[in-house]
Tab-separated table of C-alpha atoms in Angstrom:
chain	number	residue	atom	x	y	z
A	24	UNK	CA	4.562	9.848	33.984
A	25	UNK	CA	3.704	7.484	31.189
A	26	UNK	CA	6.040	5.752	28.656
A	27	UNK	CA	4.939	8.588	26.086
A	28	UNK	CA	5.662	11.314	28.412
A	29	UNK	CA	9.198	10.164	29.872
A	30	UNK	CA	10.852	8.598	26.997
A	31	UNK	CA	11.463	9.718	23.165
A	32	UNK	CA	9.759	7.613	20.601
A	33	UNK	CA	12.428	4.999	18.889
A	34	UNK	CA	13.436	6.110	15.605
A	35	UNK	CA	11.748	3.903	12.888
A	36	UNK	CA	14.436	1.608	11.964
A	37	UNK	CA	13.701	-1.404	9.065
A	38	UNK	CA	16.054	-4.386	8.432
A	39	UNK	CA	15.345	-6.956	5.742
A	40	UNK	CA	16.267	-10.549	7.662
A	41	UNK	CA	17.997	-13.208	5.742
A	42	UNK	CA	15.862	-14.646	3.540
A	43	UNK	CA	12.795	-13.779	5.484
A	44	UNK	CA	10.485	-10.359	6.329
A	45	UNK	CA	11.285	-7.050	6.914
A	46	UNK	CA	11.533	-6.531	11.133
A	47	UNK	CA	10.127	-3.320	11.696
A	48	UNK	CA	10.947	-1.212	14.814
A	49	UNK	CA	10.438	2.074	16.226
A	50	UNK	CA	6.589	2.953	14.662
A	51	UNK	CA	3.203	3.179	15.972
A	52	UNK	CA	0.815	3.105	13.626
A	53	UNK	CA	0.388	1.374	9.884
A	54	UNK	CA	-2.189	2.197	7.327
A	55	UNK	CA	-3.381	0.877	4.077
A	56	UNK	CA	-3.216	3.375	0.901
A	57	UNK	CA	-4.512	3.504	-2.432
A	58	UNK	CA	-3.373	5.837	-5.519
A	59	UNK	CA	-6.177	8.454	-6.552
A	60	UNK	CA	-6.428	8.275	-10.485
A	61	UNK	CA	-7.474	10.374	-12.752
A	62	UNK	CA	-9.824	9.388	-15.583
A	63	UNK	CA	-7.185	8.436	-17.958
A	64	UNK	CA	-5.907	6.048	-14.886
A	65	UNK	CA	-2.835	7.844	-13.752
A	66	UNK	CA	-2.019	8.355	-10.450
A	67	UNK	CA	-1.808	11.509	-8.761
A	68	UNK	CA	-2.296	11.261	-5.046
A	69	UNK	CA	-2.477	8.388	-2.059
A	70	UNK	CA	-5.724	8.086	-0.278
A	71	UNK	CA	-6.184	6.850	3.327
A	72	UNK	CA	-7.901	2.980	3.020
A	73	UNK	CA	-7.596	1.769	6.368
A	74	UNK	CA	-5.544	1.375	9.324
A	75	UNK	CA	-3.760	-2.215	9.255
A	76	UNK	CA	-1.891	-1.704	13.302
A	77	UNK	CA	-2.484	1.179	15.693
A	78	UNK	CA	0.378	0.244	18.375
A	79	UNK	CA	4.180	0.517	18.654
A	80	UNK	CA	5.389	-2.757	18.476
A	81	UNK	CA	7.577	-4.542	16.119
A	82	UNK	CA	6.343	-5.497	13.119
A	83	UNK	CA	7.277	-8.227	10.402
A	84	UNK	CA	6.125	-7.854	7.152
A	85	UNK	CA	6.059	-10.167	4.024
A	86	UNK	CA	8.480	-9.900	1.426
A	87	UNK	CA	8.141	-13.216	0.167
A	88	UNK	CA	4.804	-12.781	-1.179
A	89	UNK	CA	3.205	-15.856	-0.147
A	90	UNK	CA	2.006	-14.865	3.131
A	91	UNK	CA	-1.437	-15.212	3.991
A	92	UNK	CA	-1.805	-12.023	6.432
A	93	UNK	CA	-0.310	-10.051	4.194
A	94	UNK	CA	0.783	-7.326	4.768
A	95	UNK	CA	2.314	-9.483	8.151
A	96	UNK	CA	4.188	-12.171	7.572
A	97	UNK	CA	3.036	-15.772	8.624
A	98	UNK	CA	6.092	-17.584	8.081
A	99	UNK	CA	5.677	-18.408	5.016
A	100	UNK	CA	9.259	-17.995	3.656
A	101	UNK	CA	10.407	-21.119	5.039
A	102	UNK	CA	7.921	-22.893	3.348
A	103	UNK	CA	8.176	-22.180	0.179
A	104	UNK	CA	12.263	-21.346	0.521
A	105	UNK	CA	12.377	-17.637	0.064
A	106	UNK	CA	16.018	-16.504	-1.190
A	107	UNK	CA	16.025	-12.536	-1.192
A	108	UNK	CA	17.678	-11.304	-4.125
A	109	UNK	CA	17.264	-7.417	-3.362
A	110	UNK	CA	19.964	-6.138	-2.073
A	111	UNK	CA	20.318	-2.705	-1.646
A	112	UNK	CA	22.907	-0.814	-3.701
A	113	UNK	CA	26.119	-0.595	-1.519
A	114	UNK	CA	26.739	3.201	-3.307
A	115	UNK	CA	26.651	6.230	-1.680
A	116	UNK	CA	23.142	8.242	-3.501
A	117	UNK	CA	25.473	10.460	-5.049
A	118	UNK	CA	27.418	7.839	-6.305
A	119	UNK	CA	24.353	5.867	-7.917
A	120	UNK	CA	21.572	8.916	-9.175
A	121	UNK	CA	22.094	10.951	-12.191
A	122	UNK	CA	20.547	14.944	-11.804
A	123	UNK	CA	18.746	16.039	-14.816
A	124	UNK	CA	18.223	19.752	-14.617
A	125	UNK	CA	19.425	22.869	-13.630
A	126	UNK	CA	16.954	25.266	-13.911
A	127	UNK	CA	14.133	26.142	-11.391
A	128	UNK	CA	14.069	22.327	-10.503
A	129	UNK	CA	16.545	19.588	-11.305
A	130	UNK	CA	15.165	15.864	-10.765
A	131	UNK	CA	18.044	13.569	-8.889
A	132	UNK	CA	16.995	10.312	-10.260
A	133	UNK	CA	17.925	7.209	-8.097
A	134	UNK	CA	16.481	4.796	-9.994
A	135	UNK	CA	17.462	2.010	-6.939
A	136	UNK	CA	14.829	3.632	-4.732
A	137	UNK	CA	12.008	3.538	-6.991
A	138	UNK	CA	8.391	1.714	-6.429
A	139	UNK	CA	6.756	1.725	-10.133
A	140	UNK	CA	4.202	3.686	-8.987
A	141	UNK	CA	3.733	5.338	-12.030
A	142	UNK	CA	3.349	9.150	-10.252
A	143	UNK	CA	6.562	10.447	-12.612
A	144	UNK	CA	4.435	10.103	-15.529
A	145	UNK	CA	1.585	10.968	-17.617
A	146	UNK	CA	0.005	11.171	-20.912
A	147	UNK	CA	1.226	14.305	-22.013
A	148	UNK	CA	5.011	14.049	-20.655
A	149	UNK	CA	7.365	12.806	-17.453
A	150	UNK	CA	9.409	14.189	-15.152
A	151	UNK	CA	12.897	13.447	-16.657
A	152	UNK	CA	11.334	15.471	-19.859
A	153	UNK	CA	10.097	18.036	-17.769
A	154	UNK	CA	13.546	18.556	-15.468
A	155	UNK	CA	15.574	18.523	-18.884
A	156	UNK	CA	13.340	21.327	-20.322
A	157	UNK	CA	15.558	24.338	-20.113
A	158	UNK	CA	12.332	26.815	-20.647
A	159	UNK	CA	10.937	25.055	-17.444
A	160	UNK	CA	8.406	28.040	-16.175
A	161	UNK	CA	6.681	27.541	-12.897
A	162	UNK	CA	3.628	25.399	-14.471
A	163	UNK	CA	5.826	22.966	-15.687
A	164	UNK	CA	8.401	23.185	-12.197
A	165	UNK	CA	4.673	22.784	-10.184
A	166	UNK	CA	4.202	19.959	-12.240
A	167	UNK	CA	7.196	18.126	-11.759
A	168	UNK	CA	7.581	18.525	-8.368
A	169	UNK	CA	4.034	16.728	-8.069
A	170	UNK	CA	5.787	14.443	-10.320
């Protein structure tokens, strides 16, 4: 029997070092994505770009920003004296979202686990308008849910 075969994959497990990149255990395979736009330049769905590693391994990525293999790290940090200031919230989710909503959908906003994508928005409204709606029909629930 192989490793595959005999053994259950690790789970995927990421811990953000002192001061340094985030050590990455427990997946195989990393790939680059980009945000589809629409015309009007919002995003409404990730496309496949490339894959950056195609082995289980760990991995340790940048979070300084001053790497040069991004999205590896190089060591970097020490150089130019990386000092992490993102913690994570200590809170249970419960304890740090608000919900909004209670019709066919209700949005739990954790505002602590956003990326700024910019996918909870467009021209024409947003998802904490759309979950506060209380004639939400299921356009609008579709909508936000893509949201």
């Amino acid at each position: 029997m192989t490793k595959s075969e005999d053994q259950a994959p690790a789970a995927a497990k990421v811990t953000a070092t002192a001061n340094g990149p985030y050590q990455v255990t427990g997946i195989r395979r990393i790939v680059w994505r980009e945000e589809v736009k629409t015309s009007e330049g919002e995003p409404i769905a990730w496309r496949e770009r490339g894959v950056v590693a195609d082995e289980e391994q760990e991995y340790w990525l940048c979070r300084c920003g001053h790497s040069a293999n991004k999205p590896f790290c190089d060591g970097s940090h020490r150089r130019v004296e990386f000092v992490a200031e993102d913690a994570a919230d200590p809170g249970s989710r419960s304890e740090r979202s608000k919900v909004i909503g209670s019709g066919v959908v209700a949005l739990e906003d954790d505002r602590g686990l956003c990326v700024h994508t910019g996918f909870c928005a467009n021209k024409v409204t947003n998802a904490w308008k759309l979950a506060a709606r209380e004639d939400l029909d299921g356009t609008g629930a579709a909508q936000l849910v893509a949201m």
